[in-house]
XYZ file of C-alpha atoms in Angstrom:
459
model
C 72.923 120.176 93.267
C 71.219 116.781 91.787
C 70.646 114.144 94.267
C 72.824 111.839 92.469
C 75.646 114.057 93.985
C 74.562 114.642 97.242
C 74.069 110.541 97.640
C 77.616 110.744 96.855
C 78.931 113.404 99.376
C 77.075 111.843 102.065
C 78.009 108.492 101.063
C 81.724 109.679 101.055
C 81.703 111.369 104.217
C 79.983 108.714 105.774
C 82.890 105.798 104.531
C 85.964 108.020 105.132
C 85.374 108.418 108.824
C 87.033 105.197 108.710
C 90.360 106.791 107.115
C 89.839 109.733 109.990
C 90.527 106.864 112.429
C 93.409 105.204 110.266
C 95.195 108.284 110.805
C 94.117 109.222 114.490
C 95.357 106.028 116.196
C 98.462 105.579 113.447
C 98.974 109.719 114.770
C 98.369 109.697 119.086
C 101.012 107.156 119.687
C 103.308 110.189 119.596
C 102.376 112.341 121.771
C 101.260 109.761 124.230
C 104.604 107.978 124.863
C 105.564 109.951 127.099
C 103.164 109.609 129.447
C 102.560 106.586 129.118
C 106.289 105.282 129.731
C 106.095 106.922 133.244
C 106.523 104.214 136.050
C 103.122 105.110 137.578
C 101.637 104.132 134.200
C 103.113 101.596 131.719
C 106.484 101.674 132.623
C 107.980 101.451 129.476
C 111.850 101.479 128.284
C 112.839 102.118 125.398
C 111.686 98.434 123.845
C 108.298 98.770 124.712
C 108.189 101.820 123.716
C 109.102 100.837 120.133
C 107.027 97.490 120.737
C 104.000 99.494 121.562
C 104.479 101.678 118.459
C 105.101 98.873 116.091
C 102.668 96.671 116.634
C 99.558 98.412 115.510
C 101.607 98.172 112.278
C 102.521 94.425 112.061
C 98.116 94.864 112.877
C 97.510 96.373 110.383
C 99.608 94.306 108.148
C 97.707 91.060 109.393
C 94.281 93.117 108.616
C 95.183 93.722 104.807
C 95.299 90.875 104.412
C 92.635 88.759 104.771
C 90.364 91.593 104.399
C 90.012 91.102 101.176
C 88.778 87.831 101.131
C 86.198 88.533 104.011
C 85.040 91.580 101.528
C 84.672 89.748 98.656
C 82.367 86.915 101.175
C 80.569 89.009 103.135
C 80.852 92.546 101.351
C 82.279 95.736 101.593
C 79.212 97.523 103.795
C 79.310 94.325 106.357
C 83.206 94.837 106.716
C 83.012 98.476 107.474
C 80.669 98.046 110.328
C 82.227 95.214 111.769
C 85.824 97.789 111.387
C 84.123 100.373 112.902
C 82.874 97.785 115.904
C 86.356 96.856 116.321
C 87.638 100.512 116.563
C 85.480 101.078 119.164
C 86.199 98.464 121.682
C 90.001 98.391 120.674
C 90.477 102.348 121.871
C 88.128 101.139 124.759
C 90.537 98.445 125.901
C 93.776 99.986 124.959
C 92.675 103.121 127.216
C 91.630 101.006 130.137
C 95.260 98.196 129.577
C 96.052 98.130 133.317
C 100.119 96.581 132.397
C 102.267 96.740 128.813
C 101.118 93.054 128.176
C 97.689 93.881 127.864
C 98.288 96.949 125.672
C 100.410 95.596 123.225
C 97.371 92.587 123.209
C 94.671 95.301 121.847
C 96.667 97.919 120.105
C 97.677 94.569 117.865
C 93.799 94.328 117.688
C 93.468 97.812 116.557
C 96.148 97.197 114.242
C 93.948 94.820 112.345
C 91.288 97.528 112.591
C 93.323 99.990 110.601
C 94.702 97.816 108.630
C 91.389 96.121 107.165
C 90.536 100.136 106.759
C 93.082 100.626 104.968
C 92.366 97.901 102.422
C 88.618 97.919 101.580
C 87.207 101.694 101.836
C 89.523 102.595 98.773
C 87.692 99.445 97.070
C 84.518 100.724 98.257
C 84.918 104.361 97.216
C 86.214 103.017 93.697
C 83.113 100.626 93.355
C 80.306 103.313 94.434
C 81.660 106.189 92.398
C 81.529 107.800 88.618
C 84.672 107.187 86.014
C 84.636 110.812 86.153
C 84.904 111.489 89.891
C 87.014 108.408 90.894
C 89.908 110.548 91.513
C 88.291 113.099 93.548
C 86.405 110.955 95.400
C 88.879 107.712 96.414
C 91.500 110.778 97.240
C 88.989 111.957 100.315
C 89.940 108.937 102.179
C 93.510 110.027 101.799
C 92.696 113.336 102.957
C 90.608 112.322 106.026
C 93.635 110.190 106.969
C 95.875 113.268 106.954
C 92.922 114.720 108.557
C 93.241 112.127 111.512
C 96.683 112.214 112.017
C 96.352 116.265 112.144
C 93.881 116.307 114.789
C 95.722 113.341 116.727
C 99.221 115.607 116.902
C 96.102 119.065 118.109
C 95.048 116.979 120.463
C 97.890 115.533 122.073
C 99.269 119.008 122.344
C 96.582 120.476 123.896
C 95.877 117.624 126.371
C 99.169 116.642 126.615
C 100.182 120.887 127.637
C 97.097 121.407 129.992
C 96.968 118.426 131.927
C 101.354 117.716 131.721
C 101.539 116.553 135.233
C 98.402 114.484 135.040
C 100.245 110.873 133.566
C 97.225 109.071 133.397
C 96.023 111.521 130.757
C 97.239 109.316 127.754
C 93.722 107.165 127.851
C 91.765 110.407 127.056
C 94.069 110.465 124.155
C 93.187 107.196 123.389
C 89.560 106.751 124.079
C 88.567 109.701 121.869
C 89.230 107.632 118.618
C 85.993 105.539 119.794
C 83.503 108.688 119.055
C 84.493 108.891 115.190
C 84.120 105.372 115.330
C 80.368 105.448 116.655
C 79.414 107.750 114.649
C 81.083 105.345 111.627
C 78.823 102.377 113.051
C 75.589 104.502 113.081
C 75.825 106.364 110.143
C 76.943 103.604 108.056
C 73.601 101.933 108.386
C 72.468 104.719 105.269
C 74.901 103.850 102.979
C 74.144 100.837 100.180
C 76.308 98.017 99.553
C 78.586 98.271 96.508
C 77.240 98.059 93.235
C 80.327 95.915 91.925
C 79.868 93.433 95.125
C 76.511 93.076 94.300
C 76.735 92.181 90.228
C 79.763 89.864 91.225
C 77.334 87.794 93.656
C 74.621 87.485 91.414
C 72.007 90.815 92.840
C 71.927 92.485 89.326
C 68.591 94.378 90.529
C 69.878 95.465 93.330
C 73.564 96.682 91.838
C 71.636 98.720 89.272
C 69.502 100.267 91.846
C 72.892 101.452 93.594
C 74.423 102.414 89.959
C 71.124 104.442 89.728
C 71.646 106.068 92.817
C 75.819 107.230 91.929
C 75.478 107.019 87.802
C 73.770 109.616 85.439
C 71.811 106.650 82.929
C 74.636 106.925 80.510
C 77.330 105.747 83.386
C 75.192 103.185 84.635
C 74.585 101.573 81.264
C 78.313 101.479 80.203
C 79.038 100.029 83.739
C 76.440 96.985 83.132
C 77.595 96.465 79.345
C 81.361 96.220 81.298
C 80.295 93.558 83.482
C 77.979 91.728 81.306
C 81.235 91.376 78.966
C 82.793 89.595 82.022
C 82.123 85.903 81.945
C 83.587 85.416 85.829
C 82.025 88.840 87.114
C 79.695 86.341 89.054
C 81.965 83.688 89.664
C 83.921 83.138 93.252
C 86.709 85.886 94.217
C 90.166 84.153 92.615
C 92.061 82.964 95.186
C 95.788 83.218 96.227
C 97.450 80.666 94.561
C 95.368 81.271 90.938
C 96.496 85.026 91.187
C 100.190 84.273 92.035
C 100.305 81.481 89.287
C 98.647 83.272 86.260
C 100.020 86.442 83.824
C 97.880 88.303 86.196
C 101.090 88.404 88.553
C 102.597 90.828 86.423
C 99.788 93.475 87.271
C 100.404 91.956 91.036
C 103.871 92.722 91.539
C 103.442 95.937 89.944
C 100.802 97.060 92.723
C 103.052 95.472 95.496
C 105.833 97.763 93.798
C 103.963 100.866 94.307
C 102.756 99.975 97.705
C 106.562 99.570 98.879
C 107.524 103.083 96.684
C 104.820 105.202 99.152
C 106.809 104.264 102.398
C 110.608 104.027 101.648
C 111.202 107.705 100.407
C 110.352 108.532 104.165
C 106.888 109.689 105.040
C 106.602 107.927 108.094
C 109.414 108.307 109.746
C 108.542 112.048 109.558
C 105.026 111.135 110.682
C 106.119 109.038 113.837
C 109.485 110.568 114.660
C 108.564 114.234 113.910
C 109.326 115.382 117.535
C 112.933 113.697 117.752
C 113.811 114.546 114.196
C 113.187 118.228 115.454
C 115.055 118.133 118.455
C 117.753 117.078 116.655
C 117.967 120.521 114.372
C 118.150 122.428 117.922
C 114.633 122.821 118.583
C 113.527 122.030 122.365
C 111.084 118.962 123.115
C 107.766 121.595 123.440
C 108.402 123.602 120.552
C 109.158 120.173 118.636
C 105.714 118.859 119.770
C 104.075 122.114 118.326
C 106.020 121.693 114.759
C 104.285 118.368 114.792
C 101.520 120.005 114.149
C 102.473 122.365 111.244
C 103.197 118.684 109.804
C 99.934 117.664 110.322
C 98.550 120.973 109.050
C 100.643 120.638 106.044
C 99.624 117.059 105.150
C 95.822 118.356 105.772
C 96.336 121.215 103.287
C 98.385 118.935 100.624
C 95.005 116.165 100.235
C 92.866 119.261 100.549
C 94.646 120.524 97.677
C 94.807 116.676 95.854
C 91.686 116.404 95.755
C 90.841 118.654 93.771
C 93.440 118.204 90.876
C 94.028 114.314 90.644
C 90.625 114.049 87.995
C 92.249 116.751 85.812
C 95.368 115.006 85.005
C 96.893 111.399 84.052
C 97.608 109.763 87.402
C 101.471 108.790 86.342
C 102.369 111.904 85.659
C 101.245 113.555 88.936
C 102.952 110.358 90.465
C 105.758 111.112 88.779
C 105.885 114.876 89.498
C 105.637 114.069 93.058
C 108.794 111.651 93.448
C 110.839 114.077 91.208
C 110.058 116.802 93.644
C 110.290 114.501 96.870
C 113.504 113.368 95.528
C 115.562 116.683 95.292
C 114.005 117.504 98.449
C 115.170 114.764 100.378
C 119.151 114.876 98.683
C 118.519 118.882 100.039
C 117.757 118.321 103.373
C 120.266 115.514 103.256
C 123.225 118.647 102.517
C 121.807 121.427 104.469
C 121.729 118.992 107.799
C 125.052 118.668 106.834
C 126.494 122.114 106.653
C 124.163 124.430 108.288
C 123.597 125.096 111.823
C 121.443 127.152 114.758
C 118.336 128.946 113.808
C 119.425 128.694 109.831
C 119.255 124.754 110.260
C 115.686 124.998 112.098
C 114.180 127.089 109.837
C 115.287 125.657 106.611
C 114.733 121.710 107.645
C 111.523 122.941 108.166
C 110.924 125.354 104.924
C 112.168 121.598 103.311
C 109.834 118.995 105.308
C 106.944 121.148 104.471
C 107.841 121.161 100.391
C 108.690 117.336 100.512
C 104.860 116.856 102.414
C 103.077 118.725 99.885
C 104.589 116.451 97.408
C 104.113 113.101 99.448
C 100.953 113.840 100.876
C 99.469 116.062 97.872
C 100.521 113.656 95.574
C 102.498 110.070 95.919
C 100.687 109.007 98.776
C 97.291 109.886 97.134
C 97.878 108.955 93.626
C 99.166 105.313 95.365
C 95.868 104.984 96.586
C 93.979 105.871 93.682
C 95.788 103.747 91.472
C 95.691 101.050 93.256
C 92.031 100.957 93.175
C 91.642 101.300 90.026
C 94.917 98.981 88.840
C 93.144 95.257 89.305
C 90.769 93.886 87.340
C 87.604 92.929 89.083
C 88.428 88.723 89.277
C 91.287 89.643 91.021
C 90.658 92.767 93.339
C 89.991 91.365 96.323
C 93.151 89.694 96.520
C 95.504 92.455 94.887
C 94.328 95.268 97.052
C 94.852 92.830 100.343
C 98.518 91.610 98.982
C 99.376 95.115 98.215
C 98.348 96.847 101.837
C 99.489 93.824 103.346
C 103.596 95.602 101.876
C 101.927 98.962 102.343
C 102.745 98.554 105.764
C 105.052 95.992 106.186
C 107.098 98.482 104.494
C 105.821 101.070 106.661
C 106.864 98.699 109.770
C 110.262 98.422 108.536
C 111.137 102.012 107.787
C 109.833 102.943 111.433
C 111.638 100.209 113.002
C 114.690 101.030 110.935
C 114.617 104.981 111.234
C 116.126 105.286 114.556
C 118.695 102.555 114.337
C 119.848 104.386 111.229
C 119.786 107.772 112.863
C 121.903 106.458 115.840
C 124.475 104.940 113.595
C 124.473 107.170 110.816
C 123.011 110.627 111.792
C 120.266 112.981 110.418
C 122.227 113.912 106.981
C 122.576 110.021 105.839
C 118.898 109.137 106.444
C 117.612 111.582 104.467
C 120.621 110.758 101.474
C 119.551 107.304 101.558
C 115.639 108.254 101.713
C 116.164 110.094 98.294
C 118.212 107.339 96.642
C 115.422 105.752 97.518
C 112.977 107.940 95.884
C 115.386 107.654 92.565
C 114.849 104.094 92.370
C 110.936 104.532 93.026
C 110.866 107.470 90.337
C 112.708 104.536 88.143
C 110.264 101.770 88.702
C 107.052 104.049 87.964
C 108.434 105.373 84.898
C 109.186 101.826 83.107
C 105.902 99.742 84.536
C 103.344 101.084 86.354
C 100.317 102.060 83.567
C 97.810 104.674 83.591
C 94.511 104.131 85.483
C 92.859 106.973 84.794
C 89.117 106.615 83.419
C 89.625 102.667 83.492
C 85.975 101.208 83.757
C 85.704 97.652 85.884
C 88.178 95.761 82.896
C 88.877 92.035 82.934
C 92.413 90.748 83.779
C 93.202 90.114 79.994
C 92.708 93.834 79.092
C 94.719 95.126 82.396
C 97.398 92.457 81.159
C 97.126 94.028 77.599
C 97.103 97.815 78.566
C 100.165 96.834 81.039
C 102.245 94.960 78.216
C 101.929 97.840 75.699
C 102.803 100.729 78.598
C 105.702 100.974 76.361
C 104.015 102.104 73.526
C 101.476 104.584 75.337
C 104.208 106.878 76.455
């Protein structure tokens, strides 16, 4: 193996612990509800309960957003340590919360963590890594998300089944998200600062020393021609208000589009509400807690599986391919909820979740990701990547917050009709706007404005 690859394994591994913790704490909320509602604990009803839950969204929402900015100041190495500082004393403090009030105060905090997460490592991993191996690489941080989530549901099960009459158990859940992050913190100190950070802020020696590093000689010379060509790839990160009021809006709403297409077919509410959407096919609340984790093992298996395909094809089509198949899925379950019931209903809701997670997690929630990444010009990155998380999850917050209400009023059959109309009009939007991304170097804005306004004639 040449060392230019290793540098890049380790490098990946090392960045993507921070998507392990993404989906950890977005994952242990579930499973630690219940204990924590107990009057000797928290004491929660059923508002705090969904106040406690949603917060670390509305968080992370806050983090995406201003992320970008402090990136594109300070760079993306700084802002992963300081992330993985703030994971660490967040779990700390959210384990120790004595009363709701104070709980709801840090899991806000570690809200911001994740969300600011969320946001830069996919710049990061974009930035540090070949044309070539963009796909595969960017598409890690989706699986160690998956990853996170998986292990949160394992351990939450196992904790949560061997100590069930201990309540206070729920801060072990929670603490054990601060040992990732450590490791994040210390092992972050070997990893370089990104090349494209670098050029953009005037250290040209120092970016091509990184490019040398990730880039066989060939790579790393087209990269430097590509920014050299950029007359404002050292200039000031664009702000807000010169994005919004330019063309480059266009390529803006078209990333917030996609951002808002990953959440509404559904993932989520699968991901959070996994245990009540089983108990309502029949299953009982244990054997609901273990099917949580066939979700998680699914999801695991789907990136696994991602990873290694999304560099051999065009990212729209795969994109595509996946809300086709999420789609039928979804208008299934939404009939056989309807007319089947007993052991046939059990079995074949979950035959159906696991097909529409392979798609969602092996492929739309991925390819968002990646093209995202790769969609904004480097002027306006900074600001595109935090605009578009920032709807990543407020349309997460409002499809969790939503889910329930909807169930109550509506039942199990309705959500999941109105999840794949959903996908329809998703499948719709990607079709007519959204352009493909794959081997894109670092452009300008003018050619991502010209590749977007002749999408019409590339298909």
């Amino acid at each position: 193996m040449h060392q230019r690859t290793r540098n890049l394994r380790h490098t990946t591994s090392v960045i993507t612990i921070g998507g392990l913790l993404f989906g950890y704490d977005t994952g242990v909320i579930n499973g630690a509800l219940p204990f924590m509602s107990s009057r000797s604990q928290l004491n929660l009803n059923a508002t705090g309960q969904g106040l406690v839950s949603g917060i670390l969204i509305l968080g992370a929402a806050l983090g995406s957003m201003f992320t970008g900015k402090v990136s594109a100041l300070y760079g993306r190495h700084r802002v992963v340590q300081w992330i993985a500082s703030l994971f660490i004393l967040a779990n700390v403090f959210c384990a120790l919360a004595p009363n709701e009030f104070i709980f709801i105060i840090f899991r806000f905090v570690l809200g911001i963590a994740v969300g600011a997460a969320s946001e830069v490592i996919p710049v990061y991993l974009s930035e540090i890594s070949p044309i070539n191996a963009r796909g595969m690489v960017v598409t890690r941080n989706d699986f160690k998300i998956v990853l996170g989530q998986f292990f949160a549901y394992a351990v939450n099960a196992i904790i949560g089944g061997t100590f069930s009459n201990i309540m206070w158990i729920w801060r072990v859940m929670l603490v054990m998200a601060s040992l990732p992050a450590a490791i994040l913190l210390l092992e972050d100190r070997s990893v370089p600062e990104s090349p494209i950070w670098l050029w953009k802020n005037g250290y040209f020696k120092r970016a091509k020393l990184v490019m040398q590093r990730y880039l066989q000689p060939k790579e790393a010379k087209q990269e430097v021609e590509e920014l050299q060509t950029d007359d404002d790839s050292v200039t000031p990160a664009q702000t807000w208000r010169n994005v919004l009021f330019s063309s480059n809006i266009k390529i803006l709403l078209i990333g917030v589009g996609l951002a808002i297409a990953q959440q509404i077919t559904g993932v989520n509410a699968i991901m959070y509400y996994g245990t009540l959407m089983l108990e309502k096919t029949g299953l009982t609340r244990s054997s609901s807690l273990y099917g949580n984790i066939i979700i998680g093992l699914v999801s695991v298996l789907s990136v696994g599986i991602s990873v290694r395909i999304v560099g051999r094809f065009k990212r729209r089509h795969l994109l595509l391919a996946g809300l086709i198949g999420s789609s039928v899925i979804l208008a299934a379950l939404s009939l056989v909820t309807r007319l089947l019931t007993g052991l046939g209903l059990v079995i074949t809701v979950l035959a159906f979740i696991t097909l529409f997670l392979i798609c969602q997690q092996g492929l739309i929630s991925p390819l968002t990701w990646l093209i995202l990444s790769e969609l904004f010009p480097i002027d306006i990155r900074d600001v595109g990547m935090s605009f578009s998380t920032f709807f990543v999850w407020m349309a997460d917050f409002a499809v969790s917050f939503i889910y329930p209400i909807l169930m109550s009023a509506l039942g199990l059959s309705a959500v999941f009709r109105i999840f794949a109309g959903c996908g329809v009009l998703c499948l719709i939007f990607v079709y007519l706007v959204v352009p493909e991304t794959k081997n894109r170097t670092m452009v300008t804005s003018n050619q991502v404005n010209n590749q977007t306004e002749s999408i019409q004639a590339l298909k």
